[in-house]
Coordinates of C-alpha atoms and ligand atoms in Angstrom, one line a residue:
X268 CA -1.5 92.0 0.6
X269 CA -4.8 93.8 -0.1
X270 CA -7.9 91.5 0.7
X271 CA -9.2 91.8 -2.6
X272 CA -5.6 90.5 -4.0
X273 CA -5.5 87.4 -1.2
X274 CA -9.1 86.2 -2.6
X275 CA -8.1 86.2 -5.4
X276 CA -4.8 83.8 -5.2
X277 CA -7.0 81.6 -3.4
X278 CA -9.4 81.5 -6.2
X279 CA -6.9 81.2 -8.8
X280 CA -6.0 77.7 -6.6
X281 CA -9.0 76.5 -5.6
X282 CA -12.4 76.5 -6.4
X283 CA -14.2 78.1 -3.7
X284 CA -17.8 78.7 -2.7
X285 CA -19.2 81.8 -1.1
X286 CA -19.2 80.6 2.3
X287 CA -15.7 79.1 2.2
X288 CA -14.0 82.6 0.3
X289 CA -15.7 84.1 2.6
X290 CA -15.3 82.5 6.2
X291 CA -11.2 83.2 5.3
X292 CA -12.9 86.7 5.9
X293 CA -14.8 86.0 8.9
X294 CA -13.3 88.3 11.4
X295 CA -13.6 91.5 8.9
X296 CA -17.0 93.6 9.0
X297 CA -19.9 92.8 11.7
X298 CA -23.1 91.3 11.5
X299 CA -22.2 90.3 8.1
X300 CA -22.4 86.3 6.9
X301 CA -19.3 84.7 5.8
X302 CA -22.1 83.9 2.2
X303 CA -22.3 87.3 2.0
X304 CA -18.8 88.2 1.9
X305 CA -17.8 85.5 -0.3
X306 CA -20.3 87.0 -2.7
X307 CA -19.3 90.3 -2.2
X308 CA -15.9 89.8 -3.2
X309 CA -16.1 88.0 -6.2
X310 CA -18.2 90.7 -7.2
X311 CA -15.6 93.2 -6.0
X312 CA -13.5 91.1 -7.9
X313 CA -15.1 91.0 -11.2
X314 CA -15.6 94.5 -11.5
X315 CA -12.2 94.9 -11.4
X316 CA -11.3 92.5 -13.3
X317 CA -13.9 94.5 -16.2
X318 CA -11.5 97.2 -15.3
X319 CA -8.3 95.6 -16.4
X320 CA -10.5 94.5 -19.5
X321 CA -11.4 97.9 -20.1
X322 CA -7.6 99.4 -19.8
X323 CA -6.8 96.6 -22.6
X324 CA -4.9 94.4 -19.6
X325 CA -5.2 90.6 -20.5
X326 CA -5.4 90.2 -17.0
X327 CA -9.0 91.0 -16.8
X328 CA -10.3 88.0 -19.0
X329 CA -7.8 85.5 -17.2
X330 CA -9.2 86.9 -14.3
X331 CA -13.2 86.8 -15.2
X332 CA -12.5 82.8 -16.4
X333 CA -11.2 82.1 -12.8
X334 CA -13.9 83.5 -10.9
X335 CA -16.1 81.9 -13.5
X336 CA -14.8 78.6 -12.4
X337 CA -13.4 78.3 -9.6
X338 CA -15.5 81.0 -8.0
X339 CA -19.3 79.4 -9.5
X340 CA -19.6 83.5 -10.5
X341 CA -22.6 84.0 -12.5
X342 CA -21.6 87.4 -13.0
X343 CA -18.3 86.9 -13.6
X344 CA -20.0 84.2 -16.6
X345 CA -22.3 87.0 -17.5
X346 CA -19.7 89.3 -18.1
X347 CA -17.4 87.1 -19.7
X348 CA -20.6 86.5 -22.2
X349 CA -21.1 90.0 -22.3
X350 CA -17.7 90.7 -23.9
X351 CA -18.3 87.5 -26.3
X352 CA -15.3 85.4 -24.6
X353 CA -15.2 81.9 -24.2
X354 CA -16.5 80.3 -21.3
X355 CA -14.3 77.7 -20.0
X356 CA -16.2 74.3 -19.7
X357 CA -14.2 72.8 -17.2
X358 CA -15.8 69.4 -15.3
X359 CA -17.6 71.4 -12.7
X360 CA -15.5 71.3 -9.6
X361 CA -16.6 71.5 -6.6
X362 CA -15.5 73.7 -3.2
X363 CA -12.1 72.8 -2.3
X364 CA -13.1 73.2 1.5
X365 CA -16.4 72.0 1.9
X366 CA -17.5 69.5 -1.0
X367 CA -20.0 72.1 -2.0
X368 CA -21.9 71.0 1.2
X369 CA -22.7 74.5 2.5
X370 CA -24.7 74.5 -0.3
X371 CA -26.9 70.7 0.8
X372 CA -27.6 72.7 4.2
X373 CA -31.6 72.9 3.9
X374 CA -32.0 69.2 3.3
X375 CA -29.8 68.4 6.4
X376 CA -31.9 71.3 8.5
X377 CA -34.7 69.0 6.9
X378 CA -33.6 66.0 8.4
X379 CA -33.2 67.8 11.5
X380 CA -36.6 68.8 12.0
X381 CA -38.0 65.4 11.2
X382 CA -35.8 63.7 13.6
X383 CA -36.5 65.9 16.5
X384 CA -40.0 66.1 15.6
X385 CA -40.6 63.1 18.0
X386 CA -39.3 65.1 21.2
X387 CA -40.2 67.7 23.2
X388 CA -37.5 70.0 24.7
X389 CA -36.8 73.8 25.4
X390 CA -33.2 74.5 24.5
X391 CA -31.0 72.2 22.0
X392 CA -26.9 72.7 20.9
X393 CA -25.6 71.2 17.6
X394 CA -22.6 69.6 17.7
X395 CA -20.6 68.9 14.2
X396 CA -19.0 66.0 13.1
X397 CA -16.4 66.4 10.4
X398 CA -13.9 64.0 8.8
X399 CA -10.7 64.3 10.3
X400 CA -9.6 64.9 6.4
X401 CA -11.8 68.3 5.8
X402 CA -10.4 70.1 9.0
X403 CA -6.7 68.9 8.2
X404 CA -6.9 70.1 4.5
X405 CA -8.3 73.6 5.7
X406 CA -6.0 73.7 8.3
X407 CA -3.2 73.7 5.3
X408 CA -5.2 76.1 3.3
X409 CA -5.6 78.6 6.3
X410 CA -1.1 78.5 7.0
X411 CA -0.5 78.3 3.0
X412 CA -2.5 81.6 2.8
X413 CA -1.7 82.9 5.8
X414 CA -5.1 83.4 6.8
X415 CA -5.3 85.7 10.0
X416 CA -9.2 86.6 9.9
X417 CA -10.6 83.4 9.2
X418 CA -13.3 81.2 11.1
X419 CA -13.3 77.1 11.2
X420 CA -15.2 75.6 8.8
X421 CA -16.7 73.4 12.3
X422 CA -17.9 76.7 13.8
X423 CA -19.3 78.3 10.6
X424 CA -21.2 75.1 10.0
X425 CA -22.2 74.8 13.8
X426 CA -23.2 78.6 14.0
X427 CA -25.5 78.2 10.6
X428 CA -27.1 75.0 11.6
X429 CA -27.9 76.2 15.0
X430 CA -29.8 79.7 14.1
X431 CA -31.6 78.0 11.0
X432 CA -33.0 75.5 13.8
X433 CA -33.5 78.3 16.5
X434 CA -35.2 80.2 14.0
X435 CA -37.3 77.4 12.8
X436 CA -38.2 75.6 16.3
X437 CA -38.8 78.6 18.3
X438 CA -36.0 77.3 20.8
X439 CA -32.8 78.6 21.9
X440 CA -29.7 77.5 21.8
X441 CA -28.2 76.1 25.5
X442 CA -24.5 75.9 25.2
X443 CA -24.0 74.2 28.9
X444 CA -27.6 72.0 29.7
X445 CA -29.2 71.4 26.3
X446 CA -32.3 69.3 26.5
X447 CA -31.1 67.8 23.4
X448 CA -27.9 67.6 21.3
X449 CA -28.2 67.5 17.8
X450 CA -24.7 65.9 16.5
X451 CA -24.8 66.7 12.2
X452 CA -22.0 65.7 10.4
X453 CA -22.6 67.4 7.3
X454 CA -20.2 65.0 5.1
X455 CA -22.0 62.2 5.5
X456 CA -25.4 63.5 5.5
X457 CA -26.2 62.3 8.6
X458 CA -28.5 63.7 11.9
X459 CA -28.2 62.1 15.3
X460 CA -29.5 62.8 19.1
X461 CA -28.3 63.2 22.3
X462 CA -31.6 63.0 24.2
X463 CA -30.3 64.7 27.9
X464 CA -31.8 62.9 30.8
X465 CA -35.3 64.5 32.3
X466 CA -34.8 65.0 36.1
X467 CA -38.1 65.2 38.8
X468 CA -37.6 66.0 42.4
X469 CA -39.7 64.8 45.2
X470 CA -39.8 62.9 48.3
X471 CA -41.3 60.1 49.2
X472 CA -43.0 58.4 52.3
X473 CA -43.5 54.5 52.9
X474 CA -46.3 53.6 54.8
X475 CA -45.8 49.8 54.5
X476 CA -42.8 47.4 55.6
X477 CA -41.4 44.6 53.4
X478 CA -40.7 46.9 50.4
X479 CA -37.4 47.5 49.4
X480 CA -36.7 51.2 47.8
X481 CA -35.4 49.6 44.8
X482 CA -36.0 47.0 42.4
X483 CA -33.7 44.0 44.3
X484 CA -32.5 41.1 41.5
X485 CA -33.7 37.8 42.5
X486 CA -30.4 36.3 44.4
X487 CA -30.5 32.4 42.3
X488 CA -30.9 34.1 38.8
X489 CA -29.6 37.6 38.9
X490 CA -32.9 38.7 37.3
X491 CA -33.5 36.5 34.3
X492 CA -36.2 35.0 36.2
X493 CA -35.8 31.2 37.9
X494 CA -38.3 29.2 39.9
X495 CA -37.2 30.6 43.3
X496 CA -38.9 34.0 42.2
X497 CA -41.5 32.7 39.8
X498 CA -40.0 34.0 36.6
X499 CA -39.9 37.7 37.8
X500 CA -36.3 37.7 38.3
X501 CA -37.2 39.9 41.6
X502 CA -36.9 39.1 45.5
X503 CA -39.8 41.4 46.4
X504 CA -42.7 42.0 43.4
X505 CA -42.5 45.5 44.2
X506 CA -40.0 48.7 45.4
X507 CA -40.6 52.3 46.0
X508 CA -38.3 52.9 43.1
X509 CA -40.9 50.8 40.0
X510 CA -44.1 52.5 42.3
X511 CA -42.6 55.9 41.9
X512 CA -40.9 55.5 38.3
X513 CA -43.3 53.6 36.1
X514 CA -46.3 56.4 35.6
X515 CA -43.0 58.8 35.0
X516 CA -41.4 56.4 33.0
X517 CA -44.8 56.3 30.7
X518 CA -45.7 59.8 30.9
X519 CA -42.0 60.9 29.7
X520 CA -42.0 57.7 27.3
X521 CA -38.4 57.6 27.7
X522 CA -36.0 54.6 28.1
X523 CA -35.4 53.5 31.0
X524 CA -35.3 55.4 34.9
X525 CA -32.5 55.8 37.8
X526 CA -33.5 55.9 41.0
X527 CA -31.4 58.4 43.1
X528 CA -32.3 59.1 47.0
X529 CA -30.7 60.3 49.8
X530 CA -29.8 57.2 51.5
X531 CA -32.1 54.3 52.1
X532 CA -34.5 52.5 55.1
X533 CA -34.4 49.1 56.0
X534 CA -36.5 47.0 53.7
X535 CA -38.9 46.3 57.3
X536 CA -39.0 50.1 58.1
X537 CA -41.1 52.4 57.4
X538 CA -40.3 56.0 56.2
X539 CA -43.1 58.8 57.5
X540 CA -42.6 62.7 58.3
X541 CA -41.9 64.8 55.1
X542 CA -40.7 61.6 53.5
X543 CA -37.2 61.0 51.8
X544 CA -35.9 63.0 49.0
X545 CA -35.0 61.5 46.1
X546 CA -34.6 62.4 41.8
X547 CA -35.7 60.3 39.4
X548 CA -33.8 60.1 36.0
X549 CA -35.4 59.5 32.8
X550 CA -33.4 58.9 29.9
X551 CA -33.8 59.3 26.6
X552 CA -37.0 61.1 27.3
X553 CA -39.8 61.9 24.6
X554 CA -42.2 64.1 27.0
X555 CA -40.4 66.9 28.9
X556 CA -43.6 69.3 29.1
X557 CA -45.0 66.7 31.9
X558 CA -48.2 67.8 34.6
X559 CA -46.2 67.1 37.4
X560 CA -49.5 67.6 39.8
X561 CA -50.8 65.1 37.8
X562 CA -48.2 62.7 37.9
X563 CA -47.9 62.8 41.9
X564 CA -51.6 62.0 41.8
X565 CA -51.2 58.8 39.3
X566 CA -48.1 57.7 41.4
X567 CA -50.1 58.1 44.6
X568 CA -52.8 56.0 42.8
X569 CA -51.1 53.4 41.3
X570 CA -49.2 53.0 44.7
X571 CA -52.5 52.7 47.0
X572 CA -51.0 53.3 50.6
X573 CA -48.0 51.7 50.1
X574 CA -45.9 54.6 48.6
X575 CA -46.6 58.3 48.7
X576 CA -45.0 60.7 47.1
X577 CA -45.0 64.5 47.1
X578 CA -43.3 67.7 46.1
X579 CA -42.7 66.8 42.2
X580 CA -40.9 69.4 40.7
X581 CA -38.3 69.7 37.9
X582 CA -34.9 68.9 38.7
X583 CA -31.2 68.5 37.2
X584 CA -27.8 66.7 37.6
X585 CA -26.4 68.7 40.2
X586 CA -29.8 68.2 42.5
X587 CA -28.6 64.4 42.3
X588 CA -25.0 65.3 43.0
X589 CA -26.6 67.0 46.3
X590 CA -28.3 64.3 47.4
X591 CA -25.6 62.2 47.4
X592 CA -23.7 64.6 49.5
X593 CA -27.0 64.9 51.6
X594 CA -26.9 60.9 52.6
X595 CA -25.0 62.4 55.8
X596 CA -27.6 64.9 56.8
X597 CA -29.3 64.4 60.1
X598 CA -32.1 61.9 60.3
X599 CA -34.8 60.9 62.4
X600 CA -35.9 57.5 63.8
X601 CA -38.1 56.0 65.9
X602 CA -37.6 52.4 67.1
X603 CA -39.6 49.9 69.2
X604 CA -37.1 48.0 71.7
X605 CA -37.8 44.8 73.4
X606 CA -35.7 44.0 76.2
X607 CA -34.9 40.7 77.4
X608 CA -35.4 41.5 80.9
X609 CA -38.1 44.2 82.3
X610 CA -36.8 47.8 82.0
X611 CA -37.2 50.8 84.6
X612 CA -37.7 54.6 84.0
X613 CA -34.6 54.8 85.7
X614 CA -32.8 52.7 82.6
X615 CA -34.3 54.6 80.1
X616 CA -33.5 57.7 81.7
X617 CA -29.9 56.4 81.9
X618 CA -30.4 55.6 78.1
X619 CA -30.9 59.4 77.0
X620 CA -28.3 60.6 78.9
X621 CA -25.9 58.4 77.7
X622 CA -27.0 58.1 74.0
X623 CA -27.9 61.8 73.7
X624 CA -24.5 63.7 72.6
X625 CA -22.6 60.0 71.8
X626 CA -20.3 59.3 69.2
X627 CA -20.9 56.0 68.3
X628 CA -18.5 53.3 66.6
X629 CA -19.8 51.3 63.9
X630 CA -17.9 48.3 62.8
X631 CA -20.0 47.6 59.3
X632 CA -23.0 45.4 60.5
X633 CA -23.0 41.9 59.9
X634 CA -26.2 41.6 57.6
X635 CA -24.8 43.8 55.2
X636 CA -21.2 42.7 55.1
X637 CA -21.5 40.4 52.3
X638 CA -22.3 43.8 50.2
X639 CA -20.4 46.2 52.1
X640 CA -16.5 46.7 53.2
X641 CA -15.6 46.1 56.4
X642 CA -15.3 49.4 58.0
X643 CA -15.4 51.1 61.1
X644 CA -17.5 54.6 60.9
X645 CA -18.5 57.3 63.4
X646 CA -21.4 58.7 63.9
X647 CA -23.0 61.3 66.1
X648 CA -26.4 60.8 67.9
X649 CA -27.6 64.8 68.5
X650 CA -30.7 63.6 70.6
X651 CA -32.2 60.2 72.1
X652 CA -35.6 60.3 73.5
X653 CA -36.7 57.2 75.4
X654 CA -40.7 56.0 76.3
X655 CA -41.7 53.2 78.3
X656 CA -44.7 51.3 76.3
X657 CA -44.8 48.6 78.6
X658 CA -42.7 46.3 81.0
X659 CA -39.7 45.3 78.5
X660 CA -41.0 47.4 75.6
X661 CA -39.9 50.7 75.1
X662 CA -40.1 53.6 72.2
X663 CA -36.8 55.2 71.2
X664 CA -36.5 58.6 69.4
X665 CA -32.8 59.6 67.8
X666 CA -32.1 61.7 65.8
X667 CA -28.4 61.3 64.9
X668 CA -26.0 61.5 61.9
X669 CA -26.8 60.3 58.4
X670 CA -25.7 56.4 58.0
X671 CA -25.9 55.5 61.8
X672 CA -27.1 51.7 61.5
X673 CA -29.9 52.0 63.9
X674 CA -30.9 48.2 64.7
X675 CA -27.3 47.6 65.4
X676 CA -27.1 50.7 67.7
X677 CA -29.7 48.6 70.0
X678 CA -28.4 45.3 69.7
X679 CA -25.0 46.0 70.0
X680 CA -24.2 43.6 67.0
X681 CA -22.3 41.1 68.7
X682 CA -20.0 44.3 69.9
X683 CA -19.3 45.9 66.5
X684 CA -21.2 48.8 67.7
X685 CA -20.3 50.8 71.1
X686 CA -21.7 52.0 72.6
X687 CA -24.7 50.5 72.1
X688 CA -28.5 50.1 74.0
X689 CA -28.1 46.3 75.0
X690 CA -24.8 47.3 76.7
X691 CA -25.3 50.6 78.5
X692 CA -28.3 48.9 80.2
X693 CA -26.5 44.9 80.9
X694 CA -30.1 43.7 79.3
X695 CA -30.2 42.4 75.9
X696 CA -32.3 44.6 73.6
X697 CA -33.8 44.1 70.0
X698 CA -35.5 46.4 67.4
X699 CA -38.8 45.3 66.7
X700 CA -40.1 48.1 64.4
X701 CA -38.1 50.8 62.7
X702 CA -39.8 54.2 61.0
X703 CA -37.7 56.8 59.5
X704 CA -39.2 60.2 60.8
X705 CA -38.0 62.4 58.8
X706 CA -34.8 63.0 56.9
X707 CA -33.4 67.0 57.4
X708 CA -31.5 68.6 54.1
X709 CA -29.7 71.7 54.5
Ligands
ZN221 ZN1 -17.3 75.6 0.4
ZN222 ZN1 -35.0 34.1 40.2

């Protein structure tokens, strides 16, 4: 069947607007909108339905009166006036497809705008929302027509609502990582957000001991607040995580922040060198065009020698995803041991040899069983350096495997770890101060 004849069945069934006539089109002709060639063939149409009016066929009037109706022609009304027929006065209808809403398109662009006025972002994708109802009944439409050329009305409105927005905004459309998704559903007149998470990269160093890198709930009230923790619901007033997140938290006036690192220090060590890496995660964000120089400085500020932080720079999902695969990376420590009984340089020369190249056996230490499984893991030292300080004292350096429990690896934790320092030497040792040197990603 010739296109022209197909529009018109549909017509002569259904009121249809512009946009719906045409989008059964969509396929046919480039660069042209689906308004466009809904208009253009009702007009194709009504010109040749003055044609069949011309060569005395009755079918041109019947024809003029549907696309007068059902096809909101002004023309074809025009014409119809034009030749001094009746008009037919029907209850206006409305689009068969779409509820006329193609038509209520600038207020919901309007609503748009107003809603994401509020945010700052670079790239944005609308997402549609459509009663199950309007995508069924075109569905029928589309195999009672046999409509090979069409688009879906979910697209068409997607495709609309996204270059009116692009054009107005000034921002592109980012099909796989929008900053924001806009989520219309054009039915019910309604505009929501999807506000994407804001991501910063850096690393940070902790000078102090007795701060726990994050926020730790009070043990007695789970973090409501009790006596036991003075109403702050906390074990420790402070973490590396609320130093490092709160001036991002305010600057990007978002929601609420996660705390991502690659692995963790003992709340008593101390983390120096380049520092840990880490992400933080702002949700919901407001802010995205932050001063990240800035920002460093306020953390560093707000902190004052407890927590520094450097490096600051914008990051995304898959930087977290890496730095959880990173927890295994080497790492560096240094440890003060205290041995029960005085210590030779002979022992601590025994001590690198022995330590340097292990592969050492870790049952899951006993202070952190109650949070951990019970597991035994492996993990390779690549180095142990060993100086006396003074006649049971001595400074270790390892660097080793991600995840090696280093306090244990001295003690010997009641044999859950072999080999171990107090072992290899028959004298009791015990960490006395732990520093992280430096953590080494790939
Ligand atoms: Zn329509
Ligand atoms: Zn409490």
């Amino acid at each position: 069947m010739d296109i022209l004849e197909k529009a018109m069945t549909m017509l002569s069934k259904h009121p249809l607007c512009d946009n719906c006539l045409g989008r059964q089109f969509a396929l046919l002709g480039y660069n042209i909108e689906n308004e466009d060639r809904g208009k253009a063939l009702k007009l194709a149409l009504t010109l040749q339905a003055s044609a069949f009016h011309s060569a005395k066929n009755a079918e041109g009037v019947k024809r003029l009166k549907v696309l007068a109706v059902n096809g909101f022609s002004s023309e074809a009304q025009d014409t119809l006036h034009h030749l001094k027929k009746r008009i037919p006065k029907k209850e206006s209808p409305t689009c068969f497809l779409c509820d006329g809403k193609f038509q209520l398109l600038d207020g919901l662009i309007e609503n748009v705008l107003n809603t994401i006025a509020d945010y700052e972002y670079t790239s944005f994708l609308v997402g549609v929302e459509l009663p199950v109802a309007v995508e069924e009944r075109e569905d029928e439409f589309k195999a009672a027509f046999n409509v090979s050329y069409g688009e879906s009305i979910r697209h068409e409105f997607g495709r609309l609502l996204g270059k009116r927005i692009g054009e107005l905004t000034g921002k592109t459309t980012e099909y796989m990582k929008p900053d924001i998704a806009i989520i219309v559903n054009p039915f019910a007149e309604k505009v929501r957000l999807q506000v994407n998470p804001l991501f910063v990269a850096g690393r940070y160093r902790k000078l102090v001991r007795d701060i726990p890198q994050s926020k730790w709930f009070c043990s007695s009230c789970r973090g409501k607040g009790c006596e036991k923790c003075g109403g702050t619901g906390k074990m420790y007033p402070e973490s590396v995580e609320e130093l490092v997140s709160k001036p991002l938290l305010e600057a990007a006036e978002g929601e609420k922040t996660s705390f991502h690192a690659s692995g963790r220090e003992d709340i008593d060590a101390r983390m120096l060198g380049n520092g840990r890496p880490f992400v933080i995660e702002v949700s919901k964000p407001k802010k995205r065009f932050l001063y990240l120089k800035k920002l460093e400085a306020a953390v560093n500020t707000n902190a004052e020698g407890k927590v520094e932080v450097s490096g600051f720079r914008f990051a995304n999902k898959d930087n977290v995803r890496r730095l959880k695969k990173g927890e295994s990376a080497q790492k560096e420590y240094r440890v003060l041991v205290e041995f029960e009984n005085a210590v030779s340089d002979e022992d601590l020369r025994l001590l690198e040899e022995k330590l340097t190249g292990a592969s050492i056996k870790q049952q899951t230490p006993l202070r952190v069983l109650h949070r951990r499984a019970d597991l035994t893991r492996e993990k390779y030292i690549y180095e142990v350096k060993v100086k006396k300080v003074s006649l049971k004292r001595a400074k270790m350096k390892i660097r080793c495997q991600g995840g090696l429990y280093v306090k244990e690896l001295v003690s010997g934790d009641k044999g859950r770890t072999t080999p171990n320092v107090s072992e290899l030497l028959e004298n009791r040792a015990k960490p006395l101060k732990l520093d992280v040197l430096n953590v080494i990603m790939e």
